[in-house]
C-alpha positions as CSV (number, residue, x, y, z in Angstrom):
1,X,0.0,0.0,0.0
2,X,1.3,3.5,-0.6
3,X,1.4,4.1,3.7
4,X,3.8,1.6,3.4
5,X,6.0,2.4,0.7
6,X,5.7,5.9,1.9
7,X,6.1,5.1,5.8
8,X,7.5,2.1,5.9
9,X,6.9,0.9,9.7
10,X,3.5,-0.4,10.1
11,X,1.4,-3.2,10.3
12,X,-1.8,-3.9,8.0
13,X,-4.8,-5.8,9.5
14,X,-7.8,-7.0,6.9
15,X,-11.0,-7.9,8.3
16,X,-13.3,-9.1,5.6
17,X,-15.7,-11.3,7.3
18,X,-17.4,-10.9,10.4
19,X,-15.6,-10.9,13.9
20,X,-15.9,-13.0,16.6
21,X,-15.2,-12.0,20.4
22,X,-12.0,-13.6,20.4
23,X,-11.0,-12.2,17.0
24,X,-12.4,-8.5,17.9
25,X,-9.8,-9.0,21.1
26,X,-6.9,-10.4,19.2
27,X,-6.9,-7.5,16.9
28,X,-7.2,-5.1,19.9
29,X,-4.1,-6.9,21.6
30,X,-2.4,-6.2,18.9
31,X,-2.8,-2.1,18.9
32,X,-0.7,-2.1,22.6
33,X,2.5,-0.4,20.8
34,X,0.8,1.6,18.0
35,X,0.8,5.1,18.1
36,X,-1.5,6.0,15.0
37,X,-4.4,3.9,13.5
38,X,-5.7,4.4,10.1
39,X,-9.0,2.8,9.3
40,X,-10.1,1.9,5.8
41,X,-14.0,1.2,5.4
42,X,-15.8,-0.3,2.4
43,X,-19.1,1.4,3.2
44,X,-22.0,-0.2,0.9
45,X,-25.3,0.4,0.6
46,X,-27.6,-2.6,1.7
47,X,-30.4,-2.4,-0.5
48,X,-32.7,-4.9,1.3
49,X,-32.5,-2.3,4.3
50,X,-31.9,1.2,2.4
51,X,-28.7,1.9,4.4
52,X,-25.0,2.9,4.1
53,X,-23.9,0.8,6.8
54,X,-20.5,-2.1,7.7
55,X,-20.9,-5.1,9.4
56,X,-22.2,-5.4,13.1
57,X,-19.1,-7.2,14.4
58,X,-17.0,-4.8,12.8
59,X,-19.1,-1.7,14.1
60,X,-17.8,-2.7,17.3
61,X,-14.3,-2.8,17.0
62,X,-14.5,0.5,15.7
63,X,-16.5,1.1,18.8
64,X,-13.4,-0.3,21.4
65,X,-10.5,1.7,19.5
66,X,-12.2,4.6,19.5
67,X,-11.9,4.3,23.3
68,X,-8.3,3.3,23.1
69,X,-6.0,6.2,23.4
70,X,-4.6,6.2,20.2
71,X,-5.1,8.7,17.8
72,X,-7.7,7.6,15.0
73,X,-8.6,8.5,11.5
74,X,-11.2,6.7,9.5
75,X,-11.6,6.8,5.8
76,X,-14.8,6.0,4.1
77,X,-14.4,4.5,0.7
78,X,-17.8,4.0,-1.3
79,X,-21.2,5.7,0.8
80,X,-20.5,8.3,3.0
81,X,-23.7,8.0,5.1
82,X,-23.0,6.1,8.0
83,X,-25.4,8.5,9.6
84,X,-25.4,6.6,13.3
85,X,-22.0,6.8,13.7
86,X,-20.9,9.4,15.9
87,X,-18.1,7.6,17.7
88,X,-15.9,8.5,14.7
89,X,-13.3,11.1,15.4
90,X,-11.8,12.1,12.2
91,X,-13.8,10.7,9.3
92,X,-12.7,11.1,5.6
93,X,-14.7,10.7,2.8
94,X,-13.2,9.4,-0.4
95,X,-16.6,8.7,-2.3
96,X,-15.7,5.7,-4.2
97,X,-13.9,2.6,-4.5
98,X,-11.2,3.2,-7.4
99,X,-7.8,4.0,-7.9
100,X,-8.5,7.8,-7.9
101,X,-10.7,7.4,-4.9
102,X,-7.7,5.5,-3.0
103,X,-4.7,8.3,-4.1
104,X,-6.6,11.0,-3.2
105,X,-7.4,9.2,0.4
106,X,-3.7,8.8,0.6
107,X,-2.4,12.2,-0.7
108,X,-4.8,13.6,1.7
109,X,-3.3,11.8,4.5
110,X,0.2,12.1,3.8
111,X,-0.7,16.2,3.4
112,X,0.6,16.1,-0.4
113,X,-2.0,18.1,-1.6
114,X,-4.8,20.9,0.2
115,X,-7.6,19.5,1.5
116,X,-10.9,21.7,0.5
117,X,-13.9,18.7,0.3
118,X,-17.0,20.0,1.9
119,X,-20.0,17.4,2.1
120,X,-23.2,17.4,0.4
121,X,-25.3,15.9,2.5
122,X,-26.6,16.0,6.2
123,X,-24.2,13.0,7.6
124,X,-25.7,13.6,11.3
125,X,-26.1,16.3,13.7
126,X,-22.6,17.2,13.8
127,X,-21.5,16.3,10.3
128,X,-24.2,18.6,7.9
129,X,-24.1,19.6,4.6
130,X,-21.6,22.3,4.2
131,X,-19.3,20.7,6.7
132,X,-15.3,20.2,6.0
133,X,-12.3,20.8,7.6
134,X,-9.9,22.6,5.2
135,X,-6.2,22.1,5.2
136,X,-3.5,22.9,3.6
137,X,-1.1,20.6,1.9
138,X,2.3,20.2,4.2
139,X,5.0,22.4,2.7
140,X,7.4,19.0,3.0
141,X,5.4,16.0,1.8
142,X,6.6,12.3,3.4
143,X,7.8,11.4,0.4
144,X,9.2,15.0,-0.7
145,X,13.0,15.0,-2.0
146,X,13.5,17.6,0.4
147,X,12.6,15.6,3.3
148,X,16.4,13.5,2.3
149,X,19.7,15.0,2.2
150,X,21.6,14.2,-0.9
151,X,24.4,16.6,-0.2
152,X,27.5,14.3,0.7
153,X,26.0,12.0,-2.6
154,X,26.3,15.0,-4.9
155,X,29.6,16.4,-3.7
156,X,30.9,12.7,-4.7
157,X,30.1,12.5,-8.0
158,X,30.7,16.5,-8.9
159,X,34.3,15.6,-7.2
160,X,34.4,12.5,-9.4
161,X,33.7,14.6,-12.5
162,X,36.2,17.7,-11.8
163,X,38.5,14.7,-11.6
164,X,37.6,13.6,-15.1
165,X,37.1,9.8,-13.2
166,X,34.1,10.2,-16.1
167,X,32.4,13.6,-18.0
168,X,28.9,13.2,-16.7
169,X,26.5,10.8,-14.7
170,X,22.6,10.5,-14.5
171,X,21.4,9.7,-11.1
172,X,17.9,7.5,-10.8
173,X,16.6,6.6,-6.6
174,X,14.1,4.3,-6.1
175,X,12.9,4.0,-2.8
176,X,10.0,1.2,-2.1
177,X,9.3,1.4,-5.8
178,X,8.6,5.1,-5.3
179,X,10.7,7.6,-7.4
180,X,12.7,9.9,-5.1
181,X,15.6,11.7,-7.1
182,X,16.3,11.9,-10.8
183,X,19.4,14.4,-11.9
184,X,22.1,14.8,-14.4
185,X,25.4,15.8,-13.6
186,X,28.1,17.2,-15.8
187,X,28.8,16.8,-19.9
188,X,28.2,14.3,-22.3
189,X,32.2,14.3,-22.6
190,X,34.7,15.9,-21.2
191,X,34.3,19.0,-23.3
192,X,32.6,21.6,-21.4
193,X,30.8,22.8,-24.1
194,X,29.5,19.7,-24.6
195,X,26.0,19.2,-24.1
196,X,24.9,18.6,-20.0
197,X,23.4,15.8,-19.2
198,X,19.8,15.9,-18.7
199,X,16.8,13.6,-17.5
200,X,16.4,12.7,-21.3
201,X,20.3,11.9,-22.3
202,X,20.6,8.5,-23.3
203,X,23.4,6.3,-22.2
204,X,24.8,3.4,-24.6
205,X,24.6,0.5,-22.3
206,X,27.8,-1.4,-22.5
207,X,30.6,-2.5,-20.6
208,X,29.6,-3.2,-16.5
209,X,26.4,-2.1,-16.9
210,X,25.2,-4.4,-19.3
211,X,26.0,-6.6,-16.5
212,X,24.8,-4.4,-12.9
213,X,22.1,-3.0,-14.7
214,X,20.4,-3.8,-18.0
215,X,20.5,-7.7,-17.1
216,X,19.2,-7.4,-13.6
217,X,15.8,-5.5,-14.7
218,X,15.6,-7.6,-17.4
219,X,15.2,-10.6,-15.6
220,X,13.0,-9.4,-12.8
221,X,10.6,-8.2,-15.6
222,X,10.3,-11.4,-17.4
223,X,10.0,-13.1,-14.0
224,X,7.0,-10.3,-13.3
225,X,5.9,-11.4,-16.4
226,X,6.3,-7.9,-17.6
227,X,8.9,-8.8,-20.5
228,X,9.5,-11.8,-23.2
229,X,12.8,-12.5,-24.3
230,X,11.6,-12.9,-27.5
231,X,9.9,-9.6,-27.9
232,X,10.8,-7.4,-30.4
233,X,13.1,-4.0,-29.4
234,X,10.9,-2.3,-32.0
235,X,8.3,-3.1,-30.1
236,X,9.2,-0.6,-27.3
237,X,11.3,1.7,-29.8
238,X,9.6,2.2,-32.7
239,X,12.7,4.3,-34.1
240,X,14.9,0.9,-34.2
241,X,14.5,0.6,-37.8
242,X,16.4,0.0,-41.1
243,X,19.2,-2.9,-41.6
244,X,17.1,-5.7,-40.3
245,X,16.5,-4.3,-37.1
246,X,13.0,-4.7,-37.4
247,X,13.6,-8.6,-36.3
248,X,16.6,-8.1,-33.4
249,X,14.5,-9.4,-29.8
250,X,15.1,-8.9,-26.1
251,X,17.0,-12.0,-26.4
């Protein structure tokens, strides 16, 4: 999930089906060292009754954290009107199910982006139409660049390069499949009026990191089942053209 790529330290819980007493009290055991509780709710509408509402057994662990002294916030995908539930302390609504539903939940969370959502509806006595609480997007995000310090990387490589160890160098970190830096450093050679090296050079991939690199991805992509070996390049580059080029694969 993208609280835990973006976090990294925390557990996930999934309850699907109903709760007994000794699950409700497992899961409640299991909140002694957590300082923060995120709640996701699935919130459909049960047409044989006419209400937005979650499952009894489920109604009441929510209930038993929300006496716990750990600090709660509750998000709401699908139905927002869960009209009888006044327990909740801090209750986002996402309005849906989908992807877009889910990244907004989580940009809201993580503060990446303002938060201006008013509701529509009357929820309860507290929560009525008109009601939102507005907030402003953090001015350093979780996953922000800014929130790492790069410095002592970057004073290797422009060291590296004003000792011509190699012109130029373009810099990629991933952190839990999340992008975090992307940068060029120096020339295309060792020219200085060569052209700099951008996000968009491209690099001739030879020598070690045909080996480090290329290889490595290659083979976690065919094992994701991402990539075929015998794909054509063309396929990905439609530029790879002329002198029989047109039939050269991955393999």
């Amino acid at each position: 999930s993208d609280i835990n790529r973006t976090h990294g330290h925390m557990k996930e819980i999934f309850v699907n089906d109903p709760l007994s007493d000794l699950g409700r009290e497992d899961i409640l055991n299991q909140m002694e060292k957590i300082d923060q509780i995120v709640v996701s709710l699935v919130v459909r509408v049960h047409m044989d009754k006419g209400i937005a509402t979650i499952d009894s057994t489920h109604l009441l662990l929510l209930k038993d954290l929300q006496k716990s002294d750990i600090p709660i916030v509750t998000f709401s995908f699908g139905s927002p009107y869960l009209k009888t539930y006044d327990m909740l302390e801090t209750y986002v609504c996402a309005f849906g199910y989908g992807n877009v539903s889910v990244r907004a939940a989580s940009n809201a969370l993580w503060g990446r982006q303002d938060v201006s959502g008013i509701l529509p509806v009357d929820l309860n006595s507290t929560m009525q139409r008109g009601f939102g609480i507005k907030k402003k997007k953090r001015i350093k995000s979780w996953d922000s660049v800014k929130n790492i310090d790069f410095t002592n990387a970057f004073s290797i490589l422009d060291s590296a390069i004003k000792a011509e160890i190699f012109p130029g160098a373009q810099v990629v970190v991933v952190k839990r499949g999340r992008l975090v830096l992307r940068k060029g450093f120096g020339h295309q050679t060792y020219d200085t009026g060569s052209p700099p090296v951008t996000n968009k050079t491209i690099y001739d991939i030879a020598s070690l990191t045909k080996v480090l690199a290329a290889t490595p991805v290659t083979m976690k992509l065919i094992s994701q089942k991402k990539l075929s070996l015998d794909q054509n390049i063309q396929q990905f580059y439609p530029q790879f053209t002329g002198g029989y080029k047109e039939s050269v694969t991955i393999r």
